[in-house]
Structures are given as structure tokens and as C-alpha cells.
Amino acid sequence: MTHQPRPSEPTTSEVPHPADDSLRPDAAGRPASEAGLRDRLVRAGVELVDAEGAQALSLREIARRAGVSHGAPRRHFPTHLDLLSAIAREGFRELATRTAALDREGEEPRARVAALARGYLDFARSRPGMYELMFRHDLLESGRLGLRDTSLPLFGRFAELVARARPDAPDPATAAGALWANLHGIAQLWRWGSLRLATGADDVAPLLAAALDAHLGPTTEDRR
């Protein structure tokens, strides 16, 4: 006689395979498929880069923090660069949100450039690991997940405001690029402690003001 499973017994097809990470519960007890495995991996990477820096972003550690096997990320991210790019995109999204909140349409262009520059430096200071990841050459050069397309609109808005602040500039994009390079240098050197040692400054504000004066000219009040 063929044994028939009792109603309370799960059939073989109903029993999850132990290696099926999509059904492994997360910290809240939900299957990973319900929680969104891709989103969980990205969130785990964002938390990891903020806590330990870009150098800690191994596939194995991100998977461990997401509560899945080390092979599970490849379901959504075929390469390590794909996952790192997805994490970096979250950084660019936040930077865009921060700078948009600081940009005031009714203010003078130079004041708007200064506000965006302060926001940029504040982001680099408050999230150094993410900042480092976002501007990794291999990620931007790879073109994974359209990362450059995510970052370029930020520069485009910055360049537009620089052009309005410096209408005499023969090439506004170059002027904006030079100012951005200056800001990037301030962010990196301040993080490393080099600027504090060299200048004795305990705040980036004077350095930012000097950079803006160098690239945009002095303010109207300074000319008086």
C-alpha cells in the first residue's frame, strides 16, 4: 500500500531546500524573497561601508550581514563590481538629495555654488567610506548600472551654477571642473589630516572660502 502523507505532513515539494537562500528568513523572520534580497544586499553594503570603510566590502562579508550564503549575491549581481556600483549609487542618490535641499532658487548663483560646495564637503566628512567608494575609478570606468549617468547630473547642475556665477568664463565646464577638483582635494586632504597639519586650520570653512574666491572671484562685499 502506498503511504499517503497526512494532512499535517508537508510533501517533498513543500519542504524548502536548506540551500535555498531565497527562503532563508531575515532578522525579522521574513523570507529573503519577501524582504527583497537585492535590496537587503545593498543595504548591508551601505551599512558596512559606513561602519568599516570601502576596503571592507567583500562579497562574503556583505552576504554574511544580509543573512545569506556567500554565493547568493550573484543572483542579482553577477560581479563584485555590480554590487559595489549598486552601493555607490545609493551614495550618489543621497548626495543629490542633500545638495537639492541646500539649493535655493531665489539666491544669487555664487551663494548657491557655495551652498552646494559646503554640502559636498559635509557629505565627504560625514560618510568617508561611501565617498571613497563613489569616486573609485574602476567603478566609474566600468559603467556598471549606469553609475556615471547617476553622477553626471550632479556635476551638470554644479557647472550650470558656476556658469551663472562666472559669466565671463570662456569655458564654464572647465571652470566648474577646476573648482570641483579643488573641493575634492580639500575633502581628501582634510580626511587624511594633511591640511590640518599644513595650515593649522581646525575647520574647512576658510579653505572653502579661499577656493571659491580663487575660482569665482571675491564676493561683492569683499570688493567693497
C-alpha positions as protocol buffer text, in pm:
chain_id: "A"
residue {
  index: 1
  type: MET
  ca { x: 0 y: 0 z: 0 }
}
residue {
  index: 2
  type: THR
  ca { x: 135 y: 338 z: -96 }
}
residue {
  index: 3
  type: HIS
  ca { x: 183 y: 566 z: 201 }
}
residue {
  index: 4
  type: GLN
  ca { x: -20 y: 886 z: 172 }
}
residue {
  index: 5
  type: PRO
  ca { x: 107 y: 1187 z: 369 }
}
residue {
  index: 6
  type: ARG
  ca { x: -118 y: 1301 z: 645 }
}
residue {
  index: 7
  type: PRO
  ca { x: -272 y: 1647 z: 606 }
}
residue {
  index: 8
  type: SER
  ca { x: -34 y: 1784 z: 867 }
}
residue {
  index: 9
  type: GLU
  ca { x: 275 y: 1647 z: 688 }
}
residue {
  index: 10
  type: PRO
  ca { x: 437 y: 1869 z: 425 }
}
residue {
  index: 11
  type: THR
  ca { x: 503 y: 1697 z: 94 }
}
residue {
  index: 12
  type: THR
  ca { x: 852 y: 1690 z: -50 }
}
residue {
  index: 13
  type: SER
  ca { x: 766 y: 1977 z: -286 }
}
residue {
  index: 14
  type: GLU
  ca { x: 652 y: 2187 z: 9 }
}
residue {
  index: 15
  type: VAL
  ca { x: 968 y: 2145 z: 213 }
}
residue {
  index: 16
  type: PRO
  ca { x: 1217 y: 2426 z: 140 }
}
residue {
  index: 17
  type: HIS
  ca { x: 1560 y: 2308 z: 37 }
}
residue {
  index: 18
  type: PRO
  ca { x: 1809 y: 2410 z: 307 }
}
residue {
  index: 19
  type: ALA
  ca { x: 2037 y: 2565 z: 46 }
}
residue {
  index: 20
  type: ASP
  ca { x: 1761 y: 2788 z: -92 }
}
residue {
  index: 21
  type: ASP
  ca { x: 1872 y: 3130 z: 30 }
}
residue {
  index: 22
  type: SER
  ca { x: 1565 y: 3299 z: -115 }
}
residue {
  index: 23
  type: LEU
  ca { x: 1364 y: 3128 z: 160 }
}
residue {
  index: 24
  type: ARG
  ca { x: 1607 y: 3180 z: 446 }
}
residue {
  index: 25
  type: PRO
  ca { x: 1446 y: 3421 z: 697 }
}
residue {
  index: 26
  type: ASP
  ca { x: 1597 y: 3760 z: 765 }
}
residue {
  index: 27
  type: ALA
  ca { x: 1644 y: 3918 z: 1110 }
}
residue {
  index: 28
  type: ALA
  ca { x: 1273 y: 3995 z: 1127 }
}
residue {
  index: 29
  type: GLY
  ca { x: 1177 y: 3637 z: 1044 }
}
residue {
  index: 30
  type: ARG
  ca { x: 1072 y: 3712 z: 685 }
}
residue {
  index: 31
  type: PRO
  ca { x: 1192 y: 3507 z: 387 }
}
residue {
  index: 32
  type: ALA
  ca { x: 1458 y: 3687 z: 190 }
}
residue {
  index: 33
  type: SER
  ca { x: 1236 y: 3677 z: -119 }
}
residue {
  index: 34
  type: GLU
  ca { x: 974 y: 3879 z: 69 }
}
residue {
  index: 35
  type: ALA
  ca { x: 1224 y: 4124 z: 214 }
}
residue {
  index: 36
  type: GLY
  ca { x: 1384 y: 4180 z: -126 }
}
residue {
  index: 37
  type: LEU
  ca { x: 1719 y: 4002 z: -143 }
}
residue {
  index: 38
  type: ARG
  ca { x: 1868 y: 4260 z: -376 }
}
residue {
  index: 39
  type: ASP
  ca { x: 1771 y: 4549 z: -151 }
}
residue {
  index: 40
  type: ARG
  ca { x: 1894 y: 4367 z: 156 }
}
residue {
  index: 41
  type: LEU
  ca { x: 2235 y: 4314 z: -2 }
}
residue {
  index: 42
  type: VAL
  ca { x: 2263 y: 4680 z: -98 }
}
residue {
  index: 43
  type: ARG
  ca { x: 2151 y: 4795 z: 247 }
}
residue {
  index: 44
  type: ALA
  ca { x: 2402 y: 4561 z: 409 }
}
residue {
  index: 45
  type: GLY
  ca { x: 2674 y: 4705 z: 187 }
}
residue {
  index: 46
  type: VAL
  ca { x: 2577 y: 5063 z: 271 }
}
residue {
  index: 47
  type: GLU
  ca { x: 2586 y: 4987 z: 643 }
}
residue {
  index: 48
  type: LEU
  ca { x: 2919 y: 4807 z: 606 }
}
residue {
  index: 49
  type: VAL
  ca { x: 3091 y: 5085 z: 409 }
}
residue {
  index: 50
  type: ASP
  ca { x: 2973 y: 5343 z: 662 }
}
residue {
  index: 51
  type: ALA
  ca { x: 3091 y: 5131 z: 954 }
}
residue {
  index: 52
  type: GLU
  ca { x: 3421 y: 4993 z: 826 }
}
residue {
  index: 53
  type: GLY
  ca { x: 3512 y: 5169 z: 502 }
}
residue {
  index: 54
  type: ALA
  ca { x: 3527 y: 5074 z: 135 }
}
residue {
  index: 55
  type: GLN
  ca { x: 3805 y: 4820 z: 189 }
}
residue {
  index: 56
  type: ALA
  ca { x: 3566 y: 4602 z: 394 }
}
residue {
  index: 57
  type: LEU
  ca { x: 3319 y: 4547 z: 108 }
}
residue {
  index: 58
  type: SER
  ca { x: 3386 y: 4183 z: 26 }
}
residue {
  index: 59
  type: LEU
  ca { x: 3108 y: 3972 z: -122 }
}
residue {
  index: 60
  type: ARG
  ca { x: 3138 y: 3727 z: 164 }
}
residue {
  index: 61
  type: GLU
  ca { x: 3101 y: 3992 z: 435 }
}
residue {
  index: 62
  type: ILE
  ca { x: 2809 y: 4165 z: 263 }
}
residue {
  index: 63
  type: ALA
  ca { x: 2633 y: 3829 z: 226 }
}
residue {
  index: 64
  type: ARG
  ca { x: 2700 y: 3745 z: 590 }
}
residue {
  index: 65
  type: ARG
  ca { x: 2549 y: 4073 z: 705 }
}
residue {
  index: 66
  type: ALA
  ca { x: 2248 y: 4018 z: 479 }
}
residue {
  index: 67
  type: GLY
  ca { x: 2199 y: 3671 z: 629 }
}
residue {
  index: 68
  type: VAL
  ca { x: 2255 y: 3468 z: 311 }
}
residue {
  index: 69
  type: SER
  ca { x: 2525 y: 3237 z: 178 }
}
residue {
  index: 70
  type: HIS
  ca { x: 2830 y: 3393 z: 13 }
}
residue {
  index: 71
  type: GLY
  ca { x: 2708 y: 3275 z: -328 }
}
residue {
  index: 72
  type: ALA
  ca { x: 2363 y: 3433 z: -303 }
}
residue {
  index: 73
  type: PRO
  ca { x: 2465 y: 3786 z: -418 }
}
residue {
  index: 74
  type: ARG
  ca { x: 2548 y: 3655 z: -765 }
}
residue {
  index: 75
  type: ARG
  ca { x: 2177 y: 3601 z: -829 }
}
residue {
  index: 76
  type: HIS
  ca { x: 2134 y: 3975 z: -857 }
}
residue {
  index: 77
  type: PHE
  ca { x: 2494 y: 4094 z: -904 }
}
residue {
  index: 78
  type: PRO
  ca { x: 2697 y: 3880 z: -1147 }
}
residue {
  index: 79
  type: THR
  ca { x: 3022 y: 4051 z: -1047 }
}
residue {
  index: 80
  type: HIS
  ca { x: 3164 y: 4221 z: -741 }
}
residue {
  index: 81
  type: LEU
  ca { x: 3174 y: 4548 z: -937 }
}
residue {
  index: 82
  type: ASP
  ca { x: 2799 y: 4525 z: -997 }
}
residue {
  index: 83
  type: LEU
  ca { x: 2726 y: 4506 z: -625 }
}
residue {
  index: 84
  type: LEU
  ca { x: 2975 y: 4781 z: -540 }
}
residue {
  index: 85
  type: SER
  ca { x: 2820 y: 5001 z: -809 }
}
residue {
  index: 86
  type: ALA
  ca { x: 2473 y: 4947 z: -663 }
}
residue {
  index: 87
  type: ILE
  ca { x: 2604 y: 5052 z: -322 }
}
residue {
  index: 88
  type: ALA
  ca { x: 2778 y: 5357 z: -469 }
}
residue {
  index: 89
  type: ARG
  ca { x: 2457 y: 5460 z: -645 }
}
residue {
  index: 90
  type: GLU
  ca { x: 2293 y: 5492 z: -304 }
}
residue {
  index: 91
  type: GLY
  ca { x: 2567 y: 5736 z: -211 }
}
residue {
  index: 92
  type: PHE
  ca { x: 2510 y: 5947 z: -521 }
}
residue {
  index: 93
  type: ARG
  ca { x: 2137 y: 5946 z: -453 }
}
residue {
  index: 94
  type: GLU
  ca { x: 2190 y: 6076 z: -102 }
}
residue {
  index: 95
  type: LEU
  ca { x: 2439 y: 6338 z: -221 }
}
residue {
  index: 96
  type: ALA
  ca { x: 2186 y: 6454 z: -481 }
}
residue {
  index: 97
  type: THR
  ca { x: 1914 y: 6473 z: -215 }
}
residue {
  index: 98
  type: ARG
  ca { x: 2136 y: 6670 z: 23 }
}
residue {
  index: 99
  type: THR
  ca { x: 2251 y: 6920 z: -237 }
}
residue {
  index: 100
  type: ALA
  ca { x: 1899 y: 6966 z: -376 }
}
residue {
  index: 101
  type: ALA
  ca { x: 1778 y: 7053 z: -27 }
}
residue {
  index: 102
  type: LEU
  ca { x: 2053 y: 7315 z: 6 }
}
residue {
  index: 103
  type: ASP
  ca { x: 1995 y: 7479 z: -332 }
}
residue {
  index: 104
  type: ARG
  ca { x: 1773 y: 7789 z: -306 }
}
residue {
  index: 105
  type: GLU
  ca { x: 1634 y: 7912 z: -637 }
}
residue {
  index: 106
  type: GLY
  ca { x: 1598 y: 8272 z: -522 }
}
residue {
  index: 107
  type: GLU
  ca { x: 1959 y: 8318 z: -411 }
}
residue {
  index: 108
  type: GLU
  ca { x: 2250 y: 8455 z: -610 }
}
residue {
  index: 109
  type: PRO
  ca { x: 2438 y: 8196 z: -820 }
}
residue {
  index: 110
  type: ARG
  ca { x: 2757 y: 8234 z: -617 }
}
residue {
  index: 111
  type: ALA
  ca { x: 2572 y: 8171 z: -292 }
}
residue {
  index: 112
  type: ARG
  ca { x: 2413 y: 7863 z: -446 }
}
residue {
  index: 113
  type: VAL
  ca { x: 2753 y: 7732 z: -559 }
}
residue {
  index: 114
  type: ALA
  ca { x: 2886 y: 7790 z: -207 }
}
residue {
  index: 115
  type: ALA
  ca { x: 2592 y: 7601 z: -54 }
}
residue {
  index: 116
  type: LEU
  ca { x: 2645 y: 7303 z: -285 }
}
residue {
  index: 117
  type: ALA
  ca { x: 3018 y: 7307 z: -211 }
}
residue {
  index: 118
  type: ARG
  ca { x: 2955 y: 7306 z: 164 }
}
residue {
  index: 119
  type: GLY
  ca { x: 2711 y: 7019 z: 122 }
}
residue {
  index: 120
  type: TYR
  ca { x: 2966 y: 6826 z: -82 }
}
residue {
  index: 121
  type: LEU
  ca { x: 3238 y: 6869 z: 181 }
}
residue {
  index: 122
  type: ASP
  ca { x: 2996 y: 6782 z: 461 }
}
residue {
  index: 123
  type: PHE
  ca { x: 2898 y: 6461 z: 282 }
}
residue {
  index: 124
  type: ALA
  ca { x: 3264 y: 6366 z: 238 }
}
residue {
  index: 125
  type: ARG
  ca { x: 3329 y: 6435 z: 606 }
}
residue {
  index: 126
  type: SER
  ca { x: 3025 y: 6253 z: 744 }
}
residue {
  index: 127
  type: ARG
  ca { x: 3042 y: 5949 z: 513 }
}
residue {
  index: 128
  type: PRO
  ca { x: 3409 y: 5900 z: 422 }
}
residue {
  index: 129
  type: GLY
  ca { x: 3379 y: 5533 z: 331 }
}
residue {
  index: 130
  type: MET
  ca { x: 3090 y: 5593 z: 93 }
}
residue {
  index: 131
  type: TYR
  ca { x: 3261 y: 5899 z: -52 }
}
residue {
  index: 132
  type: GLU
  ca { x: 3572 y: 5695 z: -130 }
}
residue {
  index: 133
  type: LEU
  ca { x: 3365 y: 5421 z: -294 }
}
residue {
  index: 134
  type: MET
  ca { x: 3163 y: 5662 z: -508 }
}
residue {
  index: 135
  type: PHE
  ca { x: 3470 y: 5801 z: -681 }
}
residue {
  index: 136
  type: ARG
  ca { x: 3659 y: 5478 z: -731 }
}
residue {
  index: 137
  type: HIS
  ca { x: 3796 y: 5490 z: -1084 }
}
residue {
  index: 138
  type: ASP
  ca { x: 3725 y: 5125 z: -1160 }
}
residue {
  index: 139
  type: LEU
  ca { x: 3357 y: 5162 z: -1071 }
}
residue {
  index: 140
  type: LEU
  ca { x: 3302 y: 5477 z: -1276 }
}
residue {
  index: 141
  type: GLU
  ca { x: 3506 y: 5345 z: -1568 }
}
residue {
  index: 142
  type: SER
  ca { x: 3326 y: 5009 z: -1573 }
}
residue {
  index: 143
  type: GLY
  ca { x: 2990 y: 5171 z: -1648 }
}
residue {
  index: 144
  type: ARG
  ca { x: 2816 y: 4915 z: -1428 }
}
residue {
  index: 145
  type: LEU
  ca { x: 2450 y: 5001 z: -1358 }
}
residue {
  index: 146
  type: GLY
  ca { x: 2494 y: 5337 z: -1532 }
}
residue {
  index: 147
  type: LEU
  ca { x: 2690 y: 5475 z: -1238 }
}
residue {
  index: 148
  type: ARG
  ca { x: 2838 y: 5760 z: -1442 }
}
residue {
  index: 149
  type: ASP
  ca { x: 2489 y: 5854 z: -1560 }
}
residue {
  index: 150
  type: THR
  ca { x: 2390 y: 5881 z: -1194 }
}
residue {
  index: 151
  type: SER
  ca { x: 2683 y: 6107 z: -1107 }
}
residue {
  index: 152
  type: LEU
  ca { x: 2698 y: 6334 z: -1412 }
}
residue {
  index: 153
  type: PRO
  ca { x: 2369 y: 6523 z: -1346 }
}
residue {
  index: 154
  type: LEU
  ca { x: 2516 y: 6643 z: -1016 }
}
residue {
  index: 155
  type: PHE
  ca { x: 2813 y: 6792 z: -1198 }
}
residue {
  index: 156
  type: GLY
  ca { x: 2585 y: 6932 z: -1467 }
}
residue {
  index: 157
  type: ARG
  ca { x: 2385 y: 7133 z: -1214 }
}
residue {
  index: 158
  type: PHE
  ca { x: 2705 y: 7247 z: -1046 }
}
residue {
  index: 159
  type: ALA
  ca { x: 2851 y: 7358 z: -1382 }
}
residue {
  index: 160
  type: GLU
  ca { x: 2533 y: 7548 z: -1467 }
}
residue {
  index: 161
  type: LEU
  ca { x: 2553 y: 7747 z: -1145 }
}
residue {
  index: 162
  type: VAL
  ca { x: 2925 y: 7814 z: -1191 }
}
residue {
  index: 163
  type: ALA
  ca { x: 2848 y: 7947 z: -1540 }
}
residue {
  index: 164
  type: ARG
  ca { x: 2591 y: 8187 z: -1392 }
}
residue {
  index: 165
  type: ALA
  ca { x: 2828 y: 8292 z: -1115 }
}
residue {
  index: 166
  type: ARG
  ca { x: 3111 y: 8345 z: -1365 }
}
residue {
  index: 167
  type: PRO
  ca { x: 2952 y: 8468 z: -1689 }
}
residue {
  index: 168
  type: ASP
  ca { x: 3297 y: 8579 z: -1810 }
}
residue {
  index: 169
  type: ALA
  ca { x: 3437 y: 8224 z: -1802 }
}
residue {
  index: 170
  type: PRO
  ca { x: 3526 y: 8113 z: -2157 }
}
residue {
  index: 171
  type: ASP
  ca { x: 3451 y: 7751 z: -2070 }
}
residue {
  index: 172
  type: PRO
  ca { x: 3214 y: 7710 z: -1774 }
}
residue {
  index: 173
  type: ALA
  ca { x: 3254 y: 7332 z: -1768 }
}
residue {
  index: 174
  type: THR
  ca { x: 3629 y: 7367 z: -1726 }
}
residue {
  index: 175
  type: ALA
  ca { x: 3584 y: 7631 z: -1456 }
}
residue {
  index: 176
  type: ALA
  ca { x: 3338 y: 7404 z: -1274 }
}
residue {
  index: 177
  type: GLY
  ca { x: 3572 y: 7108 z: -1314 }
}
residue {
  index: 178
  type: ALA
  ca { x: 3862 y: 7303 z: -1166 }
}
residue {
  index: 179
  type: LEU
  ca { x: 3652 y: 7410 z: -866 }
}
residue {
  index: 180
  type: TRP
  ca { x: 3523 y: 7057 z: -815 }
}
residue {
  index: 181
  type: ALA
  ca { x: 3880 y: 6922 z: -828 }
}
residue {
  index: 182
  type: ASN
  ca { x: 3972 y: 7176 z: -563 }
}
residue {
  index: 183
  type: LEU
  ca { x: 3680 y: 7066 z: -344 }
}
residue {
  index: 184
  type: HIS
  ca { x: 3769 y: 6701 z: -392 }
}
residue {
  index: 185
  type: GLY
  ca { x: 4127 y: 6775 z: -290 }
}
residue {
  index: 186
  type: ILE
  ca { x: 4010 y: 6960 z: 21 }
}
residue {
  index: 187
  type: ALA
  ca { x: 3783 y: 6667 z: 113 }
}
residue {
  index: 188
  type: GLN
  ca { x: 4056 y: 6405 z: 71 }
}
residue {
  index: 189
  type: LEU
  ca { x: 4339 y: 6600 z: 232 }
}
residue {
  index: 190
  type: TRP
  ca { x: 4120 y: 6701 z: 524 }
}
residue {
  index: 191
  type: ARG
  ca { x: 4021 y: 6341 z: 578 }
}
residue {
  index: 192
  type: TRP
  ca { x: 4385 y: 6234 z: 580 }
}
residue {
  index: 193
  type: GLY
  ca { x: 4474 y: 6511 z: 823 }
}
residue {
  index: 194
  type: SER
  ca { x: 4724 y: 6667 z: 582 }
}
residue {
  index: 195
  type: LEU
  ca { x: 4552 y: 7006 z: 555 }
}
residue {
  index: 196
  type: ARG
  ca { x: 4528 y: 7046 z: 930 }
}
residue {
  index: 197
  type: LEU
  ca { x: 4898 y: 6975 z: 965 }
}
residue {
  index: 198
  type: ALA
  ca { x: 4993 y: 7208 z: 680 }
}
residue {
  index: 199
  type: THR
  ca { x: 4765 y: 7503 z: 759 }
}
residue {
  index: 200
  type: GLY
  ca { x: 4686 y: 7465 z: 1128 }
}
residue {
  index: 201
  type: ALA
  ca { x: 4318 y: 7510 z: 1043 }
}
residue {
  index: 202
  type: ASP
  ca { x: 4059 y: 7336 z: 1257 }
}
residue {
  index: 203
  type: ASP
  ca { x: 3772 y: 7396 z: 1014 }
}
residue {
  index: 204
  type: VAL
  ca { x: 3735 y: 7364 z: 637 }
}
residue {
  index: 205
  type: ALA
  ca { x: 3535 y: 7689 z: 610 }
}
residue {
  index: 206
  type: PRO
  ca { x: 3837 y: 7917 z: 543 }
}
residue {
  index: 207
  type: LEU
  ca { x: 3969 y: 7669 z: 287 }
}
residue {
  index: 208
  type: LEU
  ca { x: 3632 y: 7658 z: 113 }
}
residue {
  index: 209
  type: ALA
  ca { x: 3612 y: 8038 z: 107 }
}
residue {
  index: 210
  type: ALA
  ca { x: 3961 y: 8058 z: -44 }
}
residue {
  index: 211
  type: ALA
  ca { x: 3871 y: 7802 z: -311 }
}
residue {
  index: 212
  type: LEU
  ca { x: 3553 y: 7989 z: -405 }
}
residue {
  index: 213
  type: ASP
  ca { x: 3742 y: 8321 z: -426 }
}
residue {
  index: 214
  type: ALA
  ca { x: 4012 y: 8161 z: -639 }
}
residue {
  index: 215
  type: HIS
  ca { x: 3768 y: 8013 z: -891 }
}
residue {
  index: 216
  type: LEU
  ca { x: 3474 y: 8255 z: -880 }
}
residue {
  index: 217
  type: GLY
  ca { x: 3637 y: 8577 z: -766 }
}
residue {
  index: 218
  type: PRO
  ca { x: 3569 y: 8760 z: -440 }
}
residue {
  index: 219
  type: THR
  ca { x: 3215 y: 8826 z: -325 }
}
residue {
  index: 220
  type: THR
  ca { x: 3050 y: 9165 z: -381 }
}
residue {
  index: 221
  type: GLU
  ca { x: 3105 y: 9252 z: -15 }
}
residue {
  index: 222
  type: ASP
  ca { x: 3476 y: 9168 z: -41 }
}
residue {
  index: 223
  type: ARG
  ca { x: 3516 y: 9403 z: -337 }
}
residue {
  index: 224
  type: ARG
  ca { x: 3385 y: 9700 z: -143 }
}
